[in-house]
PDB file of C-alpha atoms and ligand atoms in Angstrom:
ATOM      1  CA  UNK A   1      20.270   1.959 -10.526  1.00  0.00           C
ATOM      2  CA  UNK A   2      17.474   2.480  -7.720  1.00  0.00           C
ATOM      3  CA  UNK A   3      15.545  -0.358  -6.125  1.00  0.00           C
ATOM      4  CA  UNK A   4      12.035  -0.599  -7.511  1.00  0.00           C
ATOM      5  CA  UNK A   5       9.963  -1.508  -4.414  1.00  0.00           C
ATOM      6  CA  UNK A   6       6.256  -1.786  -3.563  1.00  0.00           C
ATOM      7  CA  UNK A   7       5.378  -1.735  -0.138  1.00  0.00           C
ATOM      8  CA  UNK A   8       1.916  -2.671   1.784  1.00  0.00           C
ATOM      9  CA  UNK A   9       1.092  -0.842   4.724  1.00  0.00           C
ATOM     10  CA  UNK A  10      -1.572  -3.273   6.701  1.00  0.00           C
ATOM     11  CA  UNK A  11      -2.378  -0.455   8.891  1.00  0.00           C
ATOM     12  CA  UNK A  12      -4.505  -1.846  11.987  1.00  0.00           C
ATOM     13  CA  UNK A  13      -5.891  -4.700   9.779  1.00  0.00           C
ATOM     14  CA  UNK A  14      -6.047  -8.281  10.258  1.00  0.00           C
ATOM     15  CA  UNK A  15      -5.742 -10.554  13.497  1.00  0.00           C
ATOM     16  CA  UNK A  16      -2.723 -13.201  13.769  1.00  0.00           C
ATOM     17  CA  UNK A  17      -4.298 -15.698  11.772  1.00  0.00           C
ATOM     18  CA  UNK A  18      -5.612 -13.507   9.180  1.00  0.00           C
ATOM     19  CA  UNK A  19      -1.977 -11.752   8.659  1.00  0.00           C
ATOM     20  CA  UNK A  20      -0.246 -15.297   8.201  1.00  0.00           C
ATOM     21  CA  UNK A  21      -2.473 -16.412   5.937  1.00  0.00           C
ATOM     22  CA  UNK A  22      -2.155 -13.304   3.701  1.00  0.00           C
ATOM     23  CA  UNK A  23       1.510 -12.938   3.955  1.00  0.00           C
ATOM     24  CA  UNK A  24       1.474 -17.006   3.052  1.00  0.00           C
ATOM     25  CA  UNK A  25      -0.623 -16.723  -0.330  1.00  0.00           C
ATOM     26  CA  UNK A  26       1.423 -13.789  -1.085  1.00  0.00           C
ATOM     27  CA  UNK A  27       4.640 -15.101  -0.669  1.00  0.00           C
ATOM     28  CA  UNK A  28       3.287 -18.395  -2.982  1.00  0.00           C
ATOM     29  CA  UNK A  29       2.693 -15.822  -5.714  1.00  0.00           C
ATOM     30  CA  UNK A  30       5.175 -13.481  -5.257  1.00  0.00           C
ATOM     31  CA  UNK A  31       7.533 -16.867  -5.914  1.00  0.00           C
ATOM     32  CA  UNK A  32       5.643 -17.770  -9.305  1.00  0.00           C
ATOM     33  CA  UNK A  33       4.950 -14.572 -10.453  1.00  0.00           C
ATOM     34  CA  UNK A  34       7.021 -12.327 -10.107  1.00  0.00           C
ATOM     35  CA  UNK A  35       9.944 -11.856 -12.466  1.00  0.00           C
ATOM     36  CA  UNK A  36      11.474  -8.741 -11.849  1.00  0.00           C
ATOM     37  CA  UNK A  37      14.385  -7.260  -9.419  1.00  0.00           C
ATOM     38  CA  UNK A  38      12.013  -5.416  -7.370  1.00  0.00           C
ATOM     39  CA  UNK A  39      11.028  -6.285  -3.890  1.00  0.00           C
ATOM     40  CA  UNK A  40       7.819  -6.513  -2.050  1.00  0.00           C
ATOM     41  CA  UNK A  41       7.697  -5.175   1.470  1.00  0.00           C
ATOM     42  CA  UNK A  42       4.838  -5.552   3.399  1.00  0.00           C
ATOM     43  CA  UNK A  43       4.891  -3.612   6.749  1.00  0.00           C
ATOM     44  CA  UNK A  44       2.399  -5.440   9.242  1.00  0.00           C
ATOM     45  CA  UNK A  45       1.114  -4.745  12.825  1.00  0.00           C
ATOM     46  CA  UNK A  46       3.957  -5.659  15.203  1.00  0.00           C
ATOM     47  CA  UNK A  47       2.728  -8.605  16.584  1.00  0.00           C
ATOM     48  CA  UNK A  48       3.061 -10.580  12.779  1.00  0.00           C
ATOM     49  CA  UNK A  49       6.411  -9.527  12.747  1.00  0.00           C
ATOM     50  CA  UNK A  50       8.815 -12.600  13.770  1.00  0.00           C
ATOM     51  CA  UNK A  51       6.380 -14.752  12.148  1.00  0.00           C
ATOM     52  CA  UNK A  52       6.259 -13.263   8.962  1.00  0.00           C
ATOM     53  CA  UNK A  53       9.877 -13.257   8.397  1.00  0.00           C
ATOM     54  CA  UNK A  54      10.215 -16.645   9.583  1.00  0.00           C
ATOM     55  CA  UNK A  55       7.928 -17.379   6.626  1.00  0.00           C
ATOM     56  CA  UNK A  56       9.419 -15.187   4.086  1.00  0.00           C
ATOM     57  CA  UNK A  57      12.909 -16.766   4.876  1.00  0.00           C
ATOM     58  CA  UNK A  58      13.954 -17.905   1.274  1.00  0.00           C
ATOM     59  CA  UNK A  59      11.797 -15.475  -0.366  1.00  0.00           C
ATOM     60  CA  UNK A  60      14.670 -13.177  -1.308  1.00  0.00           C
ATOM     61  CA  UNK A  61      11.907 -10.467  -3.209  1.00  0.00           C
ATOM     62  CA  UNK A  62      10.147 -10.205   0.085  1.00  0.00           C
ATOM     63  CA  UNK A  63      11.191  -8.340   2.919  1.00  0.00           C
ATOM     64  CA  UNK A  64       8.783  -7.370   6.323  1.00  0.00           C
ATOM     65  CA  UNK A  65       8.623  -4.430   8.121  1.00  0.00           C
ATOM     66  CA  UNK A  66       6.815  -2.157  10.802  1.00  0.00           C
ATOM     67  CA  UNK A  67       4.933   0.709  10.763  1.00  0.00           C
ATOM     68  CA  UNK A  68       6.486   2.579  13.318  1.00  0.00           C
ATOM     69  CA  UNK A  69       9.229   2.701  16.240  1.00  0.00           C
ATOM     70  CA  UNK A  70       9.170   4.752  19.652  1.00  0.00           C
ATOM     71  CA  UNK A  71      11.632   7.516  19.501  1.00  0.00           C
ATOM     72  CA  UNK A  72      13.634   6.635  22.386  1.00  0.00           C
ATOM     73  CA  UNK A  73      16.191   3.319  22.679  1.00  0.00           C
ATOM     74  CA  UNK A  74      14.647   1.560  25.642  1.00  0.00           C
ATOM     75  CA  UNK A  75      13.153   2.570  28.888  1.00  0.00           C
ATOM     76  CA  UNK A  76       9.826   2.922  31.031  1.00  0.00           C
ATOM     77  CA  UNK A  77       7.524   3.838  27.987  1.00  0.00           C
ATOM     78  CA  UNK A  78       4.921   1.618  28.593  1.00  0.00           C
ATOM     79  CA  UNK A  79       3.148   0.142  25.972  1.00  0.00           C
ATOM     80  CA  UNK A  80       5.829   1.063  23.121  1.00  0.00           C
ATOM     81  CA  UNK A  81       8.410  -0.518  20.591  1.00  0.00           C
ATOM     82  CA  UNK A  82      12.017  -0.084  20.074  1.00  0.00           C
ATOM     83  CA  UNK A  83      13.371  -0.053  16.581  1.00  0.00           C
ATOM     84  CA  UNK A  84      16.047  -2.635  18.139  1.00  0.00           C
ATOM     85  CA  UNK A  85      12.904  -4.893  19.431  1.00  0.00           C
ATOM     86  CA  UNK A  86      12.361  -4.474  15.896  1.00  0.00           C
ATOM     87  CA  UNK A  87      15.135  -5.345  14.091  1.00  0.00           C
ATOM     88  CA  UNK A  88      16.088  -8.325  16.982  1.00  0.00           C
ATOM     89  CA  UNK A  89      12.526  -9.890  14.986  1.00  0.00           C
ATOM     90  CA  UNK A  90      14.347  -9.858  11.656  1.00  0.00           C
ATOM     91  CA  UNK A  91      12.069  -6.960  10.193  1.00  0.00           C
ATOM     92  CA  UNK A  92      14.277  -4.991   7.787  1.00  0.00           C
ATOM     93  CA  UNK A  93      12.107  -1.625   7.178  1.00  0.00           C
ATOM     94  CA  UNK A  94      10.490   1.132   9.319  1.00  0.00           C
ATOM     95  CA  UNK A  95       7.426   3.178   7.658  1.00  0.00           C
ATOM     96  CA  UNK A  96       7.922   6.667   9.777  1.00  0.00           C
ATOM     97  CA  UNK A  97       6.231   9.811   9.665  1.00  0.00           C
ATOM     98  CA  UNK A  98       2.662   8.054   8.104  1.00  0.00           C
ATOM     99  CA  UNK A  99      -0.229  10.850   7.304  1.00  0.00           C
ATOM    100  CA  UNK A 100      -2.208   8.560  10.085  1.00  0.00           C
ATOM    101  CA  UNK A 101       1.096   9.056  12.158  1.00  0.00           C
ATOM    102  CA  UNK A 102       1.173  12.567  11.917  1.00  0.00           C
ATOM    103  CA  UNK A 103      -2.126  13.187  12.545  1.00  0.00           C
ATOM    104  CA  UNK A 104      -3.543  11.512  14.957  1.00  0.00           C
ATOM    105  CA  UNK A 105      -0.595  11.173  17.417  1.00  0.00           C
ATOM    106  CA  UNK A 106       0.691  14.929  16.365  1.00  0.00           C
ATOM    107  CA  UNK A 107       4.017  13.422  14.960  1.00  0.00           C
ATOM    108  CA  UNK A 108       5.617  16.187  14.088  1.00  0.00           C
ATOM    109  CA  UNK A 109       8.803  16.742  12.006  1.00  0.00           C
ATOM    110  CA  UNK A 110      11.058  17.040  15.028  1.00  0.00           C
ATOM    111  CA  UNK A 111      10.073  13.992  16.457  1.00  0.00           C
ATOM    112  CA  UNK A 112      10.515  12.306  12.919  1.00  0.00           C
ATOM    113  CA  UNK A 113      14.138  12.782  12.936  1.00  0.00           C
ATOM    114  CA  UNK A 114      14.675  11.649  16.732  1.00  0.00           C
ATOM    115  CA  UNK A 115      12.638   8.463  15.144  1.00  0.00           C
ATOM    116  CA  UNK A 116      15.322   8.170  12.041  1.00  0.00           C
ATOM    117  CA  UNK A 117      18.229   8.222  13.786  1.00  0.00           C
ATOM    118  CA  UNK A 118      17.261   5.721  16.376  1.00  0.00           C
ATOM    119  CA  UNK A 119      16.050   3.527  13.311  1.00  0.00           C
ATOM    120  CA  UNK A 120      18.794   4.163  11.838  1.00  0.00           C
ATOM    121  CA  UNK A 121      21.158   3.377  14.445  1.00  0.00           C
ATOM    122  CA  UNK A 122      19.529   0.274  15.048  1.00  0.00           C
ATOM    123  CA  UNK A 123      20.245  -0.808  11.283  1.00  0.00           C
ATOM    124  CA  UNK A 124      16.374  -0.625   9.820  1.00  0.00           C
ATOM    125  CA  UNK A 125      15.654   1.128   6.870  1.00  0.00           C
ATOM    126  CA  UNK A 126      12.761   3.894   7.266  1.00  0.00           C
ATOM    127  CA  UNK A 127      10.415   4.646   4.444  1.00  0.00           C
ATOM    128  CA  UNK A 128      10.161   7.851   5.717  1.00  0.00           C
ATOM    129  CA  UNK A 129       6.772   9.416   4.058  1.00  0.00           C
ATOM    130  CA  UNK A 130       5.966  12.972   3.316  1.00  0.00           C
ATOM    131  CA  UNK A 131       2.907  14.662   1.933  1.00  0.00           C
ATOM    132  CA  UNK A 132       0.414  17.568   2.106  1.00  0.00           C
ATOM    133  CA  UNK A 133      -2.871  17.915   2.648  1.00  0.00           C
ATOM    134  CA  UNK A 134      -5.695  18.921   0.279  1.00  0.00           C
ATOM    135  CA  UNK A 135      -5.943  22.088   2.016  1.00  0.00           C
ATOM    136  CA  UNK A 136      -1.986  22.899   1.830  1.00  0.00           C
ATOM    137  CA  UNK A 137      -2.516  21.804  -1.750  1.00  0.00           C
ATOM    138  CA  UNK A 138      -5.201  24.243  -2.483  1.00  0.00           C
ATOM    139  CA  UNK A 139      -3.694  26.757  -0.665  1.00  0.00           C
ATOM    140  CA  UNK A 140      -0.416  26.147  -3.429  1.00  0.00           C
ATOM    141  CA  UNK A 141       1.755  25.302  -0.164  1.00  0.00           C
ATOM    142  CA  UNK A 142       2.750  21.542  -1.617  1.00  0.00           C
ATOM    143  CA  UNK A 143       6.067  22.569  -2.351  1.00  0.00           C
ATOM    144  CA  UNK A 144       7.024  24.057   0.378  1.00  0.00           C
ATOM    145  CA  UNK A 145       5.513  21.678   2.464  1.00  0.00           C
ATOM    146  CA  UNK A 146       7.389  18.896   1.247  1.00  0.00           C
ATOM    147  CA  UNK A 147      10.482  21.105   1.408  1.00  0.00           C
ATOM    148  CA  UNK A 148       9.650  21.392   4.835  1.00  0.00           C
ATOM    149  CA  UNK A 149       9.027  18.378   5.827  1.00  0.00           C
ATOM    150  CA  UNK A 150      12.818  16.876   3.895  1.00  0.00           C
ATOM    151  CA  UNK A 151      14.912  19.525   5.385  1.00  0.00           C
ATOM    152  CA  UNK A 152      13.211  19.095   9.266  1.00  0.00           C
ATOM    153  CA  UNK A 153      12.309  14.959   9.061  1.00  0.00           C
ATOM    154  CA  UNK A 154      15.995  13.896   7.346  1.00  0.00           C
ATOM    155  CA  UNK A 155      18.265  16.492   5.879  1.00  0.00           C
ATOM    156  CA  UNK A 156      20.048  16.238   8.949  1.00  0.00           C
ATOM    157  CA  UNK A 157      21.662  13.097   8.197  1.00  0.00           C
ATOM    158  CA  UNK A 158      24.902  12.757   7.011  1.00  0.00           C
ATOM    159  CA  UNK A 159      25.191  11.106   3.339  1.00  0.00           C
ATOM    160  CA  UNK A 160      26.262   7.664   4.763  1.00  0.00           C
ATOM    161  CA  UNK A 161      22.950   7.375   6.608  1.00  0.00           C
ATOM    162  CA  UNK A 162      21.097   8.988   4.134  1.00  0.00           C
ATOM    163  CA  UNK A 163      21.261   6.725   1.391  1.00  0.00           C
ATOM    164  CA  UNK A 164      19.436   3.685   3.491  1.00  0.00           C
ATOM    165  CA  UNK A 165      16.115   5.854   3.435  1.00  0.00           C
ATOM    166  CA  UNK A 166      13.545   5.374   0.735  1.00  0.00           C
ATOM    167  CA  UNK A 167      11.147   8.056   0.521  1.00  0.00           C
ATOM    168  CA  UNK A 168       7.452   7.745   0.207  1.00  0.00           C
ATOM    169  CA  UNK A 169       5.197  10.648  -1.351  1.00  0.00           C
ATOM    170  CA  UNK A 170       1.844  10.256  -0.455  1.00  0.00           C
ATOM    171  CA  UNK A 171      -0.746  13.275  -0.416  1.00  0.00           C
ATOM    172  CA  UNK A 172      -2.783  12.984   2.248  1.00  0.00           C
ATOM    173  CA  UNK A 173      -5.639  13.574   0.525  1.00  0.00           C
ATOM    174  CA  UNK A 174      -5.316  10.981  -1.993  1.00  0.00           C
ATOM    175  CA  UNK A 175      -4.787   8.340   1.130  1.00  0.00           C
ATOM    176  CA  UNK A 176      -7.548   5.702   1.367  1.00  0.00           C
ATOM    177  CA  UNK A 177     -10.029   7.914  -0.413  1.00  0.00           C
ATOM    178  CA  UNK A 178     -10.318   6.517  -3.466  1.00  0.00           C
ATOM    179  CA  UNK A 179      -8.395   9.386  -5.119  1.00  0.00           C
ATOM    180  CA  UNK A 180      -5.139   9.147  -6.572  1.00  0.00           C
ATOM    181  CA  UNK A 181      -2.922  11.719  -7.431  1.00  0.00           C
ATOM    182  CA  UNK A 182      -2.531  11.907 -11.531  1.00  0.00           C
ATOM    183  CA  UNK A 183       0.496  10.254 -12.911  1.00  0.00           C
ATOM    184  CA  UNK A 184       1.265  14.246 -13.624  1.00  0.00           C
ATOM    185  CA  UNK A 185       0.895  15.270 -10.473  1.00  0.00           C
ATOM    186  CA  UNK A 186       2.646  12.645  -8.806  1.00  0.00           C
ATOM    187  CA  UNK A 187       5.557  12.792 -11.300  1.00  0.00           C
ATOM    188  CA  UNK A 188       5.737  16.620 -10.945  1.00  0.00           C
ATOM    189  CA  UNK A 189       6.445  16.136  -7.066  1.00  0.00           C
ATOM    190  CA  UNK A 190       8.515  13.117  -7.037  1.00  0.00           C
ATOM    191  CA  UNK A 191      10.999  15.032  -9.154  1.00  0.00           C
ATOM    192  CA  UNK A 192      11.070  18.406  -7.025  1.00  0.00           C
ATOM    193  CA  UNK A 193      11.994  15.917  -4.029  1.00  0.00           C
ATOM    194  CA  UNK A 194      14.609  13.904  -6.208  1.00  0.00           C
ATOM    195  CA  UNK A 195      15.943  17.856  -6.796  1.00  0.00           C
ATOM    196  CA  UNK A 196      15.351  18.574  -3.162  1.00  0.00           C
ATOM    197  CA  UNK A 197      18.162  15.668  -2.506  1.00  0.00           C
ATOM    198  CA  UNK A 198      20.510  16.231  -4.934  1.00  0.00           C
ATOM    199  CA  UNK A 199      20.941  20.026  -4.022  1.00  0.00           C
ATOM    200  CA  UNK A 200      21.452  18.996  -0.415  1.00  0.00           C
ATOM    201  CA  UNK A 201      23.452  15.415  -1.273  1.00  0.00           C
ATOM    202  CA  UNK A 202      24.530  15.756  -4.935  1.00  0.00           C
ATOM    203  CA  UNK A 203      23.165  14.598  -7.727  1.00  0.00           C
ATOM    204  CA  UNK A 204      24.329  10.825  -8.019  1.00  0.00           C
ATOM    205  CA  UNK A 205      22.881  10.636  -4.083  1.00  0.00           C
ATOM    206  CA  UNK A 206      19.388  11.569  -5.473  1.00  0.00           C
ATOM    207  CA  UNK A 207      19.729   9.534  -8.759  1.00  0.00           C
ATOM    208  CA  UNK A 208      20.117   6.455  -6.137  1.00  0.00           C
ATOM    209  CA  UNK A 209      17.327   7.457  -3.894  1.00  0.00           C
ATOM    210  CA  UNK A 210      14.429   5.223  -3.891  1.00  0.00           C
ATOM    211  CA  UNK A 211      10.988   7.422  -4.311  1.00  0.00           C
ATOM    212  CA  UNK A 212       7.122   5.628  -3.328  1.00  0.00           C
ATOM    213  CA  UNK A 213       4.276   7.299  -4.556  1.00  0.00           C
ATOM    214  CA  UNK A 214       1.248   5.798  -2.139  1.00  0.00           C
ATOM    215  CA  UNK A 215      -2.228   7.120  -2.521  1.00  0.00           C
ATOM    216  CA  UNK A 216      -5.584   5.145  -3.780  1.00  0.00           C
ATOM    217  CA  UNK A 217      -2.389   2.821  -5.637  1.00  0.00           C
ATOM    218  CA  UNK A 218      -4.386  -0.403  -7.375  1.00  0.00           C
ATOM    219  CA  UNK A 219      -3.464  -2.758  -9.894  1.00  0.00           C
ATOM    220  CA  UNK A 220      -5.252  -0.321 -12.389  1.00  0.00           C
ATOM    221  CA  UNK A 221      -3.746   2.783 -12.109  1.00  0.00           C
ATOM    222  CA  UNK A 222      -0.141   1.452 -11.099  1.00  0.00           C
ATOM    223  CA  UNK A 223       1.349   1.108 -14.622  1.00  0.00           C
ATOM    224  CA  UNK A 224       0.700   5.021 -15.431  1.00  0.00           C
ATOM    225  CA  UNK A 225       2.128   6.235 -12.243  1.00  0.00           C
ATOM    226  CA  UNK A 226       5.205   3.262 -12.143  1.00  0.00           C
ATOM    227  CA  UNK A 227       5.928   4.379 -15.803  1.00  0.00           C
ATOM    228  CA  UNK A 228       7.280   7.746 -14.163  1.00  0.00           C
ATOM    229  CA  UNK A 229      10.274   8.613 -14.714  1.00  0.00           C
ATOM    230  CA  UNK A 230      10.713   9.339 -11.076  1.00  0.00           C
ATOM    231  CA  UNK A 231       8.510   6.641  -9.243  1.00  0.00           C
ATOM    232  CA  UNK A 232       9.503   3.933  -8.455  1.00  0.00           C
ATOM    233  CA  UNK A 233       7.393   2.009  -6.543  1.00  0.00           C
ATOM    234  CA  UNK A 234       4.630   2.474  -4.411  1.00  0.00           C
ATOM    235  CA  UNK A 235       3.459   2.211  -0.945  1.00  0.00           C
ATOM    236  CA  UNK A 236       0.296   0.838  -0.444  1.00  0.00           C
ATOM    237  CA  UNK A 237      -2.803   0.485   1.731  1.00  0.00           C
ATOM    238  CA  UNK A 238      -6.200  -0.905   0.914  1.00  0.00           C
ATOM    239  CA  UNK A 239      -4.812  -3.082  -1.908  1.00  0.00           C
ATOM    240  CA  UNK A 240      -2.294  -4.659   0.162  1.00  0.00           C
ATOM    241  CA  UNK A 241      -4.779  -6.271   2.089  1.00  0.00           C
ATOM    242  CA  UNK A 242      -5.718  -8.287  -0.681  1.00  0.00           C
ATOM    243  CA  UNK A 243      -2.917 -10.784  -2.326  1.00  0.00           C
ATOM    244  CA  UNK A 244      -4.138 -10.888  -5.742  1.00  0.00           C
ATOM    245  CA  UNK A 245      -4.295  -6.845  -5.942  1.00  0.00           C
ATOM    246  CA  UNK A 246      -0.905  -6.311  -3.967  1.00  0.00           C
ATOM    247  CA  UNK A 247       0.836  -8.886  -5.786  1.00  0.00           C
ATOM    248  CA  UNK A 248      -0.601  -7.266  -9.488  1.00  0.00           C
ATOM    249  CA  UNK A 249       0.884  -4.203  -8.358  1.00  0.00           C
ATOM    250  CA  UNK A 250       4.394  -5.709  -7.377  1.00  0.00           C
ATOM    251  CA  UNK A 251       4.376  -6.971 -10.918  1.00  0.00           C
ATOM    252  CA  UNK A 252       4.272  -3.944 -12.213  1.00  0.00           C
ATOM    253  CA  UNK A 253       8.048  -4.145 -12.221  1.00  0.00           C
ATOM    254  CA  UNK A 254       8.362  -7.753 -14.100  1.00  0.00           C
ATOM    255  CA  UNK A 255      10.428  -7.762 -16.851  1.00  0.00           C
TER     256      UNK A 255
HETATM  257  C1  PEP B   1      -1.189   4.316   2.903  1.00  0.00           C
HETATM  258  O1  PEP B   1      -1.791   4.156   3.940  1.00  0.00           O
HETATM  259  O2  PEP B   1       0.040   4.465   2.933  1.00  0.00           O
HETATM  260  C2  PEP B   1      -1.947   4.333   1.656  1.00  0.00           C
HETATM  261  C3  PEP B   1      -1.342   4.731   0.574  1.00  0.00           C
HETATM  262  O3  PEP B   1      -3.253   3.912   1.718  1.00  0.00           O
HETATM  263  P1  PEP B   1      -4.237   3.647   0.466  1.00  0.00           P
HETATM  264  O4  PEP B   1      -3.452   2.894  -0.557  1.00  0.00           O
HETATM  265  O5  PEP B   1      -5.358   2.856   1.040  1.00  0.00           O
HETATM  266  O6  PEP B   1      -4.654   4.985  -0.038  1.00  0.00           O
END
């Protein structure tokens, strides 16, 4: 069956010291609390990487990652990252294609697959996230939006790379405002892209994929939208800067 995963997304959050002392009273309570098989990712600013996975060494429901890569494999792009810089840290995940991503620093699409396959390549696993706006939304374009954004971002991989993705749903207008999608609404999307991958990779492909709803996701509202039948997990901001509300929400999954 698919991983259940919850994933925090630090955004631009948190100096060196702050991030190690987070990630260290997480990690305590991840350890004593949480009972499941799913695994909590938390995705930092680059510069916590190496330490953070020096300190979750042992921690086998914790795994770090980034929150982006530079599309290219190495070279005179000043001021970027490599996915293999990376993964040479001991960071397992990539978080590509972010709402914040996309719009300020006009990722588009395109340049989201460029950014998988060099991921890829480099043996990280994206969460590759997807999502409309409130205007698409309004404008009764989420479907085809997301449809979009599959077939262009990673529909061009073949099956054997495919399967390392997870997926993250987030509508951009449910994204650090306080507004979350309805466990209805969420649900109702999360299956169209599950259907979206089977007709392109068959059906036990999408029955394996890993799919994060992230949006205004707190300990509160978690259970309703985790109890989906086609969520499993989430990816979150806000509350993962906060170890008692990001560790609530991994337990979610305890069983
Ligand atoms: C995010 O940034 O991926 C996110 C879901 O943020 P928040 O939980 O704060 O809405």
């Amino acid at each position: 069956m698919r991983k259940k995963i919850v994933a925090g997304n630090w955004k631009m959050n948190l100096d060196y010291n702050e991030g190690l002392s987070l990630f260290s009273e997480m990690i305590n309570m991840i350890r004593d609390e949480v009972t499941g098989k799913q695994e909590a990712v938390v995705c930092s600013p680059f510069i916590h990487l190496h330490s953070l996975v020096q300190l979750s060494k042992g921690y086998d429901k914790v795994s770090v990652g980034a929150q982006n890569a530079y599309q290219a494999e190495s070279g005179a792009y000043t001021g970027e990252i490599s996915a293999k810089m990376i993964k040479s840290v001991g960071a397992e995940y990539v978080i590509l294609g972010h709402s914040e991503r996309r719009q300020y620093f006009g990722e588009t699409n395109d340049l989201l697959a460029k950014k998988t396959d060099v991921a890829l390549k480099n043996d990280l696993k994206p969460i590759f996230c997807i999502g409309e706006t409130l205007q698409e939304r309004e404008a009764n374009q989420h479907f085809g939006i997301i449809k979009s954004q599959l077939q262009e971002g990673v529909f061009h991989l073949e099956e054997d790379q495919f399967v390392k993705l997870v997926i993250a749903y987030e509508p951009v207008w449910a994204i650090g405002t306080g507004v979350t999608a309805s466990s209805d609404q969420a649900q109702e999307i999360h299956a169209f892209i599950r259907i979206e991958i089977a007709a392109k990779y068959g059906q036990e492909v999408a029955n394996n994929t890993t799919i994060l709803y992230g949006g205004s996701c707190n300990p509160k509202n978690a259970p309703e939208l985790f109890a989906q039948p086609d969520i499993d997990g989430g990816l979150i901001g806000g509350a993962s800067l906060k170890s008692r509300d990001f560790v609530d929400i991994v337990k979610v999954f305890n069983q």
